[in-house]
Amino acid sequence: MKKVTKGFAPLVALALVAAACGGDDAADEPADAPAAADEPADEPAAADEPADEPADEPADEPADEPAEEPAELLFDYGVSDDTIRVGMNADLSGPFASLVSQIVEGQEVYWEMVNEMGGVAGREVELVILDNAYDVPTHLANYEEMRVEDESGVVFFTESTGSPHTAATVDMLAEDNLLAIPLTWYSGWADPDLGANVVEINATYCIESMNGVEYLADTFDAETIAIVSLAGEYGQDGAAGAKLAAEALGLEIVYDGEGAIAGGDQTPIVTELVAAQPDIVWMTTTPTTFAEIFGGSVAQGLQAQWSGNNPTYSYLLLNTALADALSAYYTQSGYTALWGQNDSEGMALVVSEMQKRRPDAIFSDSYIRGFLEAMTAHQILEAAADAGDISRAGILEAFQSAEIDFMGLAPNQTWSGDPNDYIVRETYLYDIDASNFTPDATVSDNDGGTGNVLVAGPYAGTAAQAFTYEGPCFVAG
């Protein structure tokens, strides 16, 4: 399998060295850096040869052979001689706008870093960002605008917000030889019949639910569970995973609210939950709806332990009257390390580049997702360039054999072989501690926090490890 890190690790190493203060330890090259990365370009090939070596060596000596002419680099739509255009079909005004706008900003910072260091294949990477407002028709209109087959199109979608939105473009992605990184963790993307052109990152909603339910059950000695979700690929994929875990662990489902969340008053769901008195509650919804159901249930005396699929919870809820209840009853589930929660090379890169390029940006964990999306696209583009083909078809081929290095921010990932072998089974669990939340902090505030304390991760429970992937956990009717 081709590991897609050529050209990437040296760039990141340079970025980290450049961000270091003082430079006294710049000579301490990371152990995995290329062996000759810091050799002077004009160092003699053999420093211990006699100084009076004859100047008229035979002309056919290998060292004197002329260098090979570089192969022609193939490209087509969305690429010119000096630019590579990548698209973001992103929710900037809908229900996930606060989250997605920070993900977009994380990508902007990452590509600024890449462009400052030479771009990809000698070309500047240009982001084309359109707002889909979390609306499927708008998402499709944006896709049409960016799919055009000339320089004004894009060569890769590095953000595609929404499960039904991305699903609506699957056939067009295949027709256009385009790849899309979805902001959705639907388990169907790993199915080659559905997601051959979808570059899913991290575990799925289904796997996340298995891990979250098992962690809660083990930690709090739970015997009963309530499941509450939106309808569709997000909500019901998460609910399906929770049910699989409940079955594997012998938990009794005392309230099955799969697909029960709809617009309007959530009082009926609150009433059902309080009547059922579950030990744990697993939810898959939006932060606003979660706050209404959680707050109403706690107010009526329910003392269950809660968690749910990302992004059910938002750390911004610690700015509300729910902060103490969240500290007492909520465990956050997610797919990655969060800001400052590990000392990996990837975390150092995110923190240093955000502080350097957006020092006044509001403190958030969402920038990490932006970096992960951009890192994935960057490594695939570099692999395509190494193979001499940054056309849409060439990039698709590079993806099919890629192995992405997330530098400790999340489990590394590949999409080669059987999906059951390569799906990601590890997630992360965080305790909520409102005292660790600093409202209005910026990325430059080194003591800032989003109220998260890592308690497990990368974590894969017994249910997730034993799960056999044979297709999506949920399929819309």
CSV table of C-alpha atoms in Angstrom, one decimal:
chain,number,residue,atom,x,y,z
A,1,MET,CA,0.0,0.0,0.0
A,2,LYS,CA,1.3,3.5,-0.8
A,3,LYS,CA,1.7,5.6,2.3
A,4,VAL,CA,0.7,9.2,1.3
A,5,THR,CA,3.1,11.3,3.3
A,6,LYS,CA,5.8,12.2,0.8
A,7,GLY,CA,6.2,15.9,0.7
A,8,PHE,CA,3.9,16.3,3.7
A,9,ALA,CA,6.0,15.3,6.7
A,10,PRO,CA,8.9,17.6,5.7
A,11,LEU,CA,6.4,20.5,5.3
A,12,VAL,CA,4.9,20.0,8.7
A,13,ALA,CA,8.3,19.6,10.3
A,14,LEU,CA,9.3,23.0,8.8
A,15,ALA,CA,6.1,24.6,10.0
A,16,LEU,CA,6.7,23.3,13.6
A,17,VAL,CA,10.3,24.5,13.6
A,18,ALA,CA,9.2,27.9,12.3
A,19,ALA,CA,6.7,28.2,15.0
A,20,ALA,CA,9.1,27.4,17.8
A,21,CYS,CA,10.4,30.3,19.8
A,22,GLY,CA,14.1,31.2,19.9
A,23,GLY,CA,15.2,28.3,17.7
A,24,ASP,CA,17.8,27.0,20.3
A,25,ASP,CA,16.5,23.5,19.8
A,26,ALA,CA,15.9,23.6,16.1
A,27,ALA,CA,18.7,21.1,15.6
A,28,ASP,CA,16.7,18.5,17.5
A,29,GLU,CA,15.2,17.0,14.3
A,30,PRO,CA,12.2,14.7,15.0
A,31,ALA,CA,13.2,11.1,15.0
A,32,ASP,CA,11.0,10.3,12.0
A,33,ALA,CA,12.2,13.2,9.9
A,34,PRO,CA,13.8,12.3,6.5
A,35,ALA,CA,17.4,11.3,7.1
A,36,ALA,CA,18.9,13.9,4.9
A,37,ALA,CA,16.4,16.7,5.2
A,38,ASP,CA,18.9,19.0,6.9
A,39,GLU,CA,22.0,18.3,4.7
A,40,PRO,CA,23.4,21.3,2.8
A,41,ALA,CA,22.3,21.0,-0.8
A,42,ASP,CA,26.0,21.4,-2.0
A,43,GLU,CA,27.6,19.0,0.5
A,44,PRO,CA,30.1,16.7,-1.3
A,45,ALA,CA,28.8,13.3,-2.1
A,46,ALA,CA,31.9,11.7,-0.4
A,47,ALA,CA,33.5,14.1,2.1
A,48,ASP,CA,36.4,11.7,2.9
A,49,GLU,CA,37.7,11.4,-0.7
A,50,PRO,CA,41.2,12.7,-1.3
A,51,ALA,CA,41.3,16.5,-2.1
A,52,ASP,CA,43.6,15.7,-5.2
A,53,GLU,CA,41.1,13.3,-6.8
A,54,PRO,CA,41.7,13.5,-10.6
A,55,ALA,CA,39.4,16.1,-12.2
A,56,ASP,CA,39.0,14.0,-15.4
A,57,GLU,CA,37.0,11.1,-14.2
A,58,PRO,CA,35.5,8.9,-16.9
A,59,ALA,CA,32.5,10.6,-18.6
A,60,ASP,CA,30.3,7.6,-18.0
A,61,GLU,CA,30.6,7.8,-14.2
A,62,PRO,CA,27.1,7.5,-12.8
A,63,ALA,CA,27.5,10.7,-10.7
A,64,ASP,CA,28.1,12.7,-13.9
A,65,GLU,CA,25.1,11.4,-15.8
A,66,PRO,CA,22.6,14.2,-16.7
A,67,ALA,CA,19.5,14.4,-14.6
A,68,GLU,CA,16.3,12.9,-16.1
A,69,GLU,CA,13.8,15.4,-17.5
A,70,PRO,CA,10.8,15.6,-15.1
A,71,ALA,CA,7.7,13.9,-16.4
A,72,GLU,CA,4.9,16.0,-17.6
A,73,LEU,CA,2.3,16.6,-14.9
A,74,LEU,CA,-1.2,15.8,-16.1
A,75,PHE,CA,-4.2,17.9,-15.0
A,76,ASP,CA,-7.7,18.9,-16.2
A,77,TYR,CA,-10.6,20.7,-14.5
A,78,GLY,CA,-10.1,23.0,-11.5
A,79,VAL,CA,-6.3,23.2,-12.1
A,80,SER,CA,-4.2,25.7,-14.0
A,81,ASP,CA,-0.5,26.2,-14.4
A,82,ASP,CA,-0.4,28.1,-11.1
A,83,THR,CA,-3.6,27.2,-9.1
A,84,ILE,CA,-5.4,24.2,-7.7
A,85,ARG,CA,-9.0,24.9,-6.8
A,86,VAL,CA,-10.7,22.9,-4.1
A,87,GLY,CA,-14.3,23.4,-3.0
A,88,MET,CA,-16.2,23.7,0.3
A,89,ASN,CA,-20.0,23.1,0.1
A,90,ALA,CA,-20.5,24.2,3.7
A,91,ASP,CA,-23.3,25.2,6.1
A,92,LEU,CA,-22.5,28.8,6.9
A,93,SER,CA,-26.0,30.0,7.8
A,94,GLY,CA,-28.0,26.9,8.8
A,95,PRO,CA,-28.3,24.9,12.1
A,96,PHE,CA,-24.6,23.9,12.1
A,97,ALA,CA,-23.2,27.3,11.0
A,98,SER,CA,-21.3,28.1,14.2
A,99,LEU,CA,-19.6,24.7,14.0
A,100,VAL,CA,-18.9,24.7,10.2
A,101,SER,CA,-17.7,28.3,10.1
A,102,GLN,CA,-14.9,27.3,12.4
A,103,ILE,CA,-14.1,24.2,10.4
A,104,VAL,CA,-13.8,26.4,7.3
A,105,GLU,CA,-11.5,28.7,9.2
A,106,GLY,CA,-9.3,25.8,10.2
A,107,GLN,CA,-9.0,24.7,6.6
A,108,GLU,CA,-8.2,28.3,5.5
A,109,VAL,CA,-5.3,28.4,8.0
A,110,TYR,CA,-4.0,25.0,6.9
A,111,TRP,CA,-3.9,25.9,3.2
A,112,GLU,CA,-2.3,29.3,4.0
A,113,MET,CA,0.5,27.4,5.7
A,114,VAL,CA,0.8,25.0,2.7
A,115,ASN,CA,0.8,27.8,0.1
A,116,GLU,CA,3.4,29.7,2.1
A,117,MET,CA,5.7,26.7,1.7
A,118,GLY,CA,5.2,26.3,-2.0
A,119,GLY,CA,1.7,24.8,-2.4
A,120,VAL,CA,1.1,21.5,-4.2
A,121,ALA,CA,3.0,20.7,-7.4
A,122,GLY,CA,4.2,24.3,-7.4
A,123,ARG,CA,0.7,25.6,-7.5
A,124,GLU,CA,-1.2,27.7,-4.9
A,125,VAL,CA,-4.3,25.9,-3.4
A,126,GLU,CA,-7.3,28.1,-3.7
A,127,LEU,CA,-10.5,27.5,-1.6
A,128,VAL,CA,-13.8,28.0,-3.2
A,129,ILE,CA,-16.4,28.3,-0.4
A,130,LEU,CA,-20.2,28.3,-0.9
A,131,ASP,CA,-22.9,28.3,1.7
A,132,ASN,CA,-25.4,25.4,1.5
A,133,ALA,CA,-27.4,26.7,4.4
A,134,TYR,CA,-28.0,23.0,5.3
A,135,ASP,CA,-30.5,22.8,2.5
A,136,VAL,CA,-30.3,20.0,-0.1
A,137,PRO,CA,-31.4,22.0,-3.2
A,138,THR,CA,-28.9,24.7,-2.3
A,139,HIS,CA,-26.2,22.1,-1.9
A,140,LEU,CA,-27.0,20.7,-5.3
A,141,ALA,CA,-26.9,24.2,-6.9
A,142,ASN,CA,-23.5,24.8,-5.3
A,143,TYR,CA,-22.3,21.5,-6.7
A,144,GLU,CA,-23.4,22.4,-10.2
A,145,GLU,CA,-21.5,25.6,-9.9
A,146,MET,CA,-18.3,23.9,-8.8
A,147,ARG,CA,-18.4,20.8,-11.0
A,148,VAL,CA,-17.8,22.8,-14.3
A,149,GLU,CA,-15.2,21.3,-16.6
A,150,ASP,CA,-12.7,24.1,-17.0
A,151,GLU,CA,-10.3,26.0,-14.8
A,152,SER,CA,-13.2,27.7,-12.9
A,153,GLY,CA,-14.3,24.3,-11.5
A,154,VAL,CA,-12.8,22.5,-8.5
A,155,VAL,CA,-10.7,19.3,-8.4
A,156,PHE,CA,-11.8,18.1,-4.9
A,157,PHE,CA,-14.5,18.9,-2.4
A,158,THR,CA,-12.7,19.3,0.9
A,159,GLU,CA,-16.0,19.9,2.8
A,160,SER,CA,-19.5,18.6,2.1
A,161,THR,CA,-21.8,19.4,5.0
A,162,GLY,CA,-24.7,17.1,5.7
A,163,SER,CA,-25.6,13.4,5.3
A,164,PRO,CA,-28.6,13.8,2.9
A,165,HIS,CA,-26.8,16.6,1.2
A,166,THR,CA,-23.8,14.5,0.4
A,167,ALA,CA,-25.9,11.5,-0.5
A,168,ALA,CA,-27.7,13.7,-3.1
A,169,THR,CA,-24.4,14.2,-4.9
A,170,VAL,CA,-23.1,10.6,-4.8
A,171,ASP,CA,-24.0,9.8,-8.4
A,172,MET,CA,-22.7,13.1,-9.7
A,173,LEU,CA,-19.4,12.6,-7.8
A,174,ALA,CA,-18.9,9.3,-9.6
A,175,GLU,CA,-19.9,10.8,-13.0
A,176,ASP,CA,-17.4,13.7,-12.5
A,177,ASN,CA,-14.5,11.6,-11.0
A,178,LEU,CA,-14.7,14.0,-8.1
A,179,LEU,CA,-14.0,13.3,-4.4
A,180,ALA,CA,-15.8,14.8,-1.4
A,181,ILE,CA,-14.9,14.9,2.2
A,182,PRO,CA,-18.2,14.8,4.1
A,183,LEU,CA,-19.0,16.6,7.3
A,184,THR,CA,-21.0,13.6,8.2
A,185,TRP,CA,-20.1,10.2,9.7
A,186,TYR,CA,-22.8,8.1,8.1
A,187,SER,CA,-21.9,4.4,8.1
A,188,GLY,CA,-22.9,4.1,4.4
A,189,TRP,CA,-19.9,6.0,3.1
A,190,ALA,CA,-17.7,2.9,3.7
A,191,ASP,CA,-19.9,0.9,1.4
A,192,PRO,CA,-18.2,0.9,-2.0
A,193,ASP,CA,-21.7,0.9,-3.7
A,194,LEU,CA,-22.5,4.2,-2.1
A,195,GLY,CA,-19.4,6.0,-1.0
A,196,ALA,CA,-16.7,5.1,-3.6
A,197,ASN,CA,-16.1,8.9,-4.1
A,198,VAL,CA,-16.8,9.9,-0.5
A,199,VAL,CA,-13.7,10.3,1.6
A,200,GLU,CA,-15.1,9.6,5.0
A,201,ILE,CA,-12.9,10.5,8.0
A,202,ASN,CA,-12.9,8.8,11.4
A,203,ALA,CA,-15.4,6.4,12.8
A,204,THR,CA,-19.1,6.3,11.9
A,205,TYR,CA,-22.2,7.4,13.8
A,206,CYS,CA,-23.0,3.7,14.2
A,207,ILE,CA,-19.6,2.8,15.7
A,208,GLU,CA,-19.5,6.0,17.8
A,209,SER,CA,-22.8,5.0,19.4
A,210,MET,CA,-21.5,1.5,20.2
A,211,ASN,CA,-18.5,2.9,21.9
A,212,GLY,CA,-20.4,5.6,23.8
A,213,VAL,CA,-23.1,3.3,25.0
A,214,GLU,CA,-20.6,0.7,26.2
A,215,TYR,CA,-18.5,3.3,28.0
A,216,LEU,CA,-21.5,4.7,29.8
A,217,ALA,CA,-22.8,1.2,30.7
A,218,ASP,CA,-19.5,0.1,32.1
A,219,THR,CA,-18.7,3.4,33.9
A,220,PHE,CA,-22.1,3.9,35.5
A,221,ASP,CA,-23.2,0.2,35.9
A,222,ALA,CA,-26.2,0.8,33.7
A,223,GLU,CA,-28.9,-1.7,33.0
A,224,THR,CA,-31.4,0.3,31.0
A,225,ILE,CA,-31.1,2.8,28.2
A,226,ALA,CA,-33.3,5.3,26.3
A,227,ILE,CA,-32.5,6.1,22.7
A,228,VAL,CA,-33.7,9.4,21.1
A,229,SER,CA,-32.9,10.6,17.6
A,230,LEU,CA,-33.7,12.6,14.5
A,231,ALA,CA,-34.9,10.8,11.5
A,232,GLY,CA,-32.5,10.2,8.6
A,233,GLU,CA,-28.9,9.1,8.0
A,234,TYR,CA,-27.6,11.0,10.9
A,235,GLY,CA,-30.2,10.3,13.6
A,236,GLN,CA,-31.1,6.8,12.7
A,237,ASP,CA,-27.5,5.6,12.0
A,238,GLY,CA,-26.7,6.7,15.5
A,239,ALA,CA,-29.8,5.1,16.9
A,240,ALA,CA,-28.9,1.8,15.1
A,241,GLY,CA,-25.5,1.7,16.7
A,242,ALA,CA,-27.0,2.4,20.1
A,243,LYS,CA,-29.4,-0.5,19.6
A,244,LEU,CA,-26.6,-2.9,18.5
A,245,ALA,CA,-24.6,-2.0,21.6
A,246,ALA,CA,-27.7,-2.5,23.9
A,247,GLU,CA,-28.2,-5.9,22.4
A,248,ALA,CA,-24.5,-6.9,22.7
A,249,LEU,CA,-24.4,-5.7,26.3
A,250,GLY,CA,-27.7,-6.9,27.5
A,251,LEU,CA,-29.2,-3.5,28.2
A,252,GLU,CA,-33.0,-3.1,28.3
A,253,ILE,CA,-34.3,-0.3,26.0
A,254,VAL,CA,-36.9,1.3,28.1
A,255,TYR,CA,-37.7,4.1,25.6
A,256,ASP,CA,-37.2,3.8,21.8
A,257,GLY,CA,-37.3,7.2,20.4
A,258,GLU,CA,-35.5,6.5,17.1
A,259,GLY,CA,-36.6,9.1,14.6
A,260,ALA,CA,-38.9,10.7,17.2
A,261,ILE,CA,-37.4,14.1,17.2
A,262,ALA,CA,-39.1,16.6,14.9
A,263,GLY,CA,-39.7,20.3,14.8
A,264,GLY,CA,-41.7,22.0,17.5
A,265,ASP,CA,-42.3,21.2,21.1
A,266,GLN,CA,-40.2,18.4,22.6
A,267,THR,CA,-42.3,18.1,25.7
A,268,PRO,CA,-43.8,14.6,24.7
A,269,ILE,CA,-40.3,13.2,24.5
A,270,VAL,CA,-39.3,14.7,27.8
A,271,THR,CA,-42.4,13.2,29.3
A,272,GLU,CA,-41.6,9.7,27.9
A,273,LEU,CA,-38.0,9.9,29.2
A,274,VAL,CA,-39.0,10.9,32.7
A,275,ALA,CA,-41.6,8.2,32.8
A,276,ALA,CA,-39.1,5.5,31.6
A,277,GLN,CA,-36.4,6.5,34.1
A,278,PRO,CA,-33.4,5.0,32.1
A,279,ASP,CA,-30.0,4.7,33.6
A,280,ILE,CA,-28.4,6.2,30.4
A,281,VAL,CA,-29.8,8.2,27.5
A,282,TRP,CA,-28.2,8.2,24.0
A,283,MET,CA,-29.2,11.1,21.7
A,284,THR,CA,-28.5,12.0,18.0
A,285,THR,CA,-29.8,15.5,17.3
A,286,THR,CA,-28.7,19.2,17.1
A,287,PRO,CA,-27.3,21.1,20.1
A,288,THR,CA,-30.5,23.3,20.4
A,289,THR,CA,-32.9,20.3,20.5
A,290,PHE,CA,-30.6,18.4,22.8
A,291,ALA,CA,-30.6,21.3,25.2
A,292,GLU,CA,-34.4,21.5,25.2
A,293,ILE,CA,-34.8,17.7,25.9
A,294,PHE,CA,-31.9,17.4,28.4
A,295,GLY,CA,-32.9,20.6,30.3
A,296,GLY,CA,-36.5,19.6,30.5
A,297,SER,CA,-35.7,16.1,31.7
A,298,VAL,CA,-33.3,17.2,34.4
A,299,ALA,CA,-35.7,19.8,35.6
A,300,GLN,CA,-38.3,17.1,36.1
A,301,GLY,CA,-35.9,15.0,38.2
A,302,LEU,CA,-34.3,12.5,35.7
A,303,GLN,CA,-30.8,11.7,36.9
A,304,ALA,CA,-29.6,9.5,34.0
A,305,GLN,CA,-26.2,9.8,32.4
A,306,TRP,CA,-26.3,11.2,28.9
A,307,SER,CA,-24.2,11.2,25.8
A,308,GLY,CA,-24.8,11.3,22.0
A,309,ASN,CA,-23.4,11.4,18.6
A,310,ASN,CA,-21.3,14.4,17.6
A,311,PRO,CA,-22.5,17.1,17.1
A,312,THR,CA,-25.4,16.6,19.5
A,313,TYR,CA,-23.5,18.5,22.2
A,314,SER,CA,-21.8,21.9,21.9
A,315,TYR,CA,-19.4,23.3,24.4
A,316,LEU,CA,-21.2,26.6,24.0
A,317,LEU,CA,-24.0,25.2,26.1
A,318,LEU,CA,-21.7,25.7,29.1
A,319,ASN,CA,-22.5,29.4,28.6
A,320,THR,CA,-26.1,28.6,29.6
A,321,ALA,CA,-28.0,27.7,32.8
A,322,LEU,CA,-27.4,24.0,31.9
A,323,ALA,CA,-23.6,24.1,32.8
A,324,ASP,CA,-23.9,22.5,36.2
A,325,ALA,CA,-26.2,19.7,34.9
A,326,LEU,CA,-23.9,19.0,32.0
A,327,SER,CA,-21.0,18.7,34.4
A,328,ALA,CA,-23.0,16.2,36.5
A,329,TYR,CA,-24.7,14.1,33.8
A,330,TYR,CA,-23.1,14.5,30.4
A,331,THR,CA,-20.2,12.7,28.7
A,332,GLN,CA,-19.1,14.0,25.3
A,333,SER,CA,-18.4,11.6,22.5
A,334,GLY,CA,-16.3,12.4,19.5
A,335,TYR,CA,-13.9,11.2,16.8
A,336,THR,CA,-10.7,13.1,17.6
A,337,ALA,CA,-8.4,14.5,20.2
A,338,LEU,CA,-9.7,17.9,21.2
A,339,TRP,CA,-7.7,21.2,21.7
A,340,GLY,CA,-4.8,20.6,24.1
A,341,GLN,CA,-6.0,17.2,25.1
A,342,ASN,CA,-2.8,15.4,23.9
A,343,ASP,CA,0.8,16.4,23.1
A,344,SER,CA,0.9,15.0,19.6
A,345,GLU,CA,2.8,16.6,16.7
A,346,GLY,CA,-0.6,17.3,15.0
A,347,MET,CA,-1.9,19.1,18.1
A,348,ALA,CA,1.2,21.3,18.2
A,349,LEU,CA,0.7,22.1,14.5
A,350,VAL,CA,-3.0,23.1,15.0
A,351,VAL,CA,-2.3,25.3,18.0
A,352,SER,CA,0.8,27.0,16.6
A,353,GLU,CA,-0.7,27.7,13.2
A,354,MET,CA,-4.0,29.0,14.6
A,355,GLN,CA,-2.2,31.2,17.1
A,356,LYS,CA,0.1,32.5,14.3
A,357,ARG,CA,-2.5,33.2,11.6
A,358,ARG,CA,-5.7,33.8,13.6
A,359,PRO,CA,-4.6,35.0,17.1
A,360,ASP,CA,-8.0,36.5,17.8
A,361,ALA,CA,-10.1,33.6,16.7
A,362,ILE,CA,-12.6,32.3,19.3
A,363,PHE,CA,-11.3,29.3,21.2
A,364,SER,CA,-12.8,26.1,19.7
A,365,ASP,CA,-12.2,22.4,19.1
A,366,SER,CA,-13.7,22.6,15.6
A,367,TYR,CA,-10.5,23.9,14.0
A,368,ILE,CA,-9.1,20.4,14.5
A,369,ARG,CA,-11.8,19.0,12.1
A,370,GLY,CA,-10.8,21.7,9.6
A,371,PHE,CA,-7.2,20.6,9.8
A,372,LEU,CA,-8.1,16.9,9.4
A,373,GLU,CA,-10.1,17.6,6.3
A,374,ALA,CA,-7.3,19.7,4.8
A,375,MET,CA,-4.6,17.2,5.8
A,376,THR,CA,-6.5,14.4,4.1
A,377,ALA,CA,-6.9,16.4,0.9
A,378,HIS,CA,-3.3,17.6,1.0
A,379,GLN,CA,-1.8,14.1,1.3
A,380,ILE,CA,-4.0,12.8,-1.5
A,381,LEU,CA,-3.1,15.7,-3.8
A,382,GLU,CA,0.6,15.2,-3.0
A,383,ALA,CA,0.3,11.5,-3.9
A,384,ALA,CA,-1.4,12.3,-7.1
A,385,ALA,CA,1.3,14.9,-7.9
A,386,ASP,CA,4.0,12.3,-7.1
A,387,ALA,CA,2.3,10.0,-9.6
A,388,GLY,CA,2.3,12.7,-12.2
A,389,ASP,CA,-1.5,13.1,-12.5
A,390,ILE,CA,-3.5,15.8,-10.7
A,391,SER,CA,-6.5,15.4,-12.9
A,392,ARG,CA,-9.8,14.5,-11.2
A,393,ALA,CA,-9.2,10.9,-12.3
A,394,GLY,CA,-5.6,10.9,-11.1
A,395,ILE,CA,-6.7,12.3,-7.7
A,396,LEU,CA,-9.4,9.6,-7.4
A,397,GLU,CA,-6.7,6.9,-8.1
A,398,ALA,CA,-4.4,8.3,-5.5
A,399,PHE,CA,-7.2,8.2,-2.9
A,400,GLN,CA,-7.9,4.6,-3.6
A,401,SER,CA,-4.4,3.6,-2.3
A,402,ALA,CA,-4.0,6.3,0.3
A,403,GLU,CA,-3.0,6.0,3.9
A,404,ILE,CA,-3.5,9.2,5.8
A,405,ASP,CA,-1.3,10.2,8.7
A,406,PHE,CA,-3.2,12.4,11.2
A,407,MET,CA,-0.1,13.0,13.3
A,408,GLY,CA,-1.9,11.9,16.6
A,409,LEU,CA,-5.0,14.0,16.1
A,410,ALA,CA,-7.1,10.9,15.3
A,411,PRO,CA,-6.5,7.3,14.2
A,412,ASN,CA,-4.7,7.1,10.9
A,413,GLN,CA,-6.9,6.0,8.0
A,414,THR,CA,-7.0,4.1,4.7
A,415,TRP,CA,-9.7,3.1,2.2
A,416,SER,CA,-7.9,0.2,0.6
A,417,GLY,CA,-9.2,-3.4,0.7
A,418,ASP,CA,-12.3,-4.7,2.4
A,419,PRO,CA,-14.3,-2.0,4.4
A,420,ASN,CA,-14.6,-4.4,7.3
A,421,ASP,CA,-10.9,-4.3,7.6
A,422,TYR,CA,-10.3,-0.6,7.3
A,423,ILE,CA,-13.3,1.1,9.0
A,424,VAL,CA,-12.2,3.1,12.1
A,425,ARG,CA,-13.4,1.6,15.3
A,426,GLU,CA,-11.9,4.0,17.8
A,427,THR,CA,-13.6,7.1,19.2
A,428,TYR,CA,-12.9,9.5,22.2
A,429,LEU,CA,-14.9,10.2,25.4
A,430,TYR,CA,-14.7,13.4,27.4
A,431,ASP,CA,-16.0,14.3,30.8
A,432,ILE,CA,-17.6,17.7,31.0
A,433,ASP,CA,-16.2,20.1,33.5
A,434,ALA,CA,-17.8,23.5,33.4
A,435,SER,CA,-14.9,24.9,35.6
A,436,ASN,CA,-12.6,24.2,32.6
A,437,PHE,CA,-14.6,26.4,30.3
A,438,THR,CA,-13.4,29.9,29.5
A,439,PRO,CA,-16.0,31.9,27.7
A,440,ASP,CA,-14.8,34.4,25.1
A,441,ALA,CA,-11.3,33.0,25.2
A,442,THR,CA,-9.2,33.2,22.0
A,443,VAL,CA,-6.8,30.6,20.6
A,444,SER,CA,-3.9,32.8,22.0
A,445,ASP,CA,-5.1,32.2,25.6
A,446,ASN,CA,-3.0,29.3,26.5
A,447,ASP,CA,-5.1,28.6,29.6
A,448,GLY,CA,-8.3,28.6,27.7
A,449,GLY,CA,-10.6,25.5,27.7
A,450,THR,CA,-13.8,24.1,26.2
A,451,GLY,CA,-14.8,22.2,29.4
A,452,ASN,CA,-13.6,18.8,28.0
A,453,VAL,CA,-11.4,16.4,30.0
A,454,LEU,CA,-10.3,13.2,28.1
A,455,VAL,CA,-11.4,10.1,29.9
A,456,ALA,CA,-11.0,7.5,27.2
A,457,GLY,CA,-9.5,7.4,23.7
A,458,PRO,CA,-8.7,6.3,21.2
A,459,TYR,CA,-11.3,3.8,22.6
A,460,ALA,CA,-12.9,0.8,21.0
A,461,GLY,CA,-15.3,-1.2,23.1
A,462,THR,CA,-16.0,-4.9,22.7
A,463,ALA,CA,-19.2,-4.3,20.7
A,464,ALA,CA,-17.4,-2.1,18.1
A,465,GLN,CA,-14.5,-4.6,17.9
A,466,ALA,CA,-16.8,-7.5,17.3
A,467,PHE,CA,-19.0,-5.7,14.8
A,468,THR,CA,-18.9,-7.0,11.2
A,469,TYR,CA,-19.4,-4.3,8.7
A,470,GLU,CA,-21.5,-5.5,5.8
A,471,GLY,CA,-23.1,-2.2,4.8
A,472,PRO,CA,-24.8,0.8,6.4
A,473,CYS,CA,-26.3,0.4,9.8
A,474,PHE,CA,-29.3,2.4,8.6
A,475,VAL,CA,-30.7,2.7,5.1
A,476,ALA,CA,-33.3,5.3,4.4
A,477,GLY,CA,-36.5,3.8,3.0
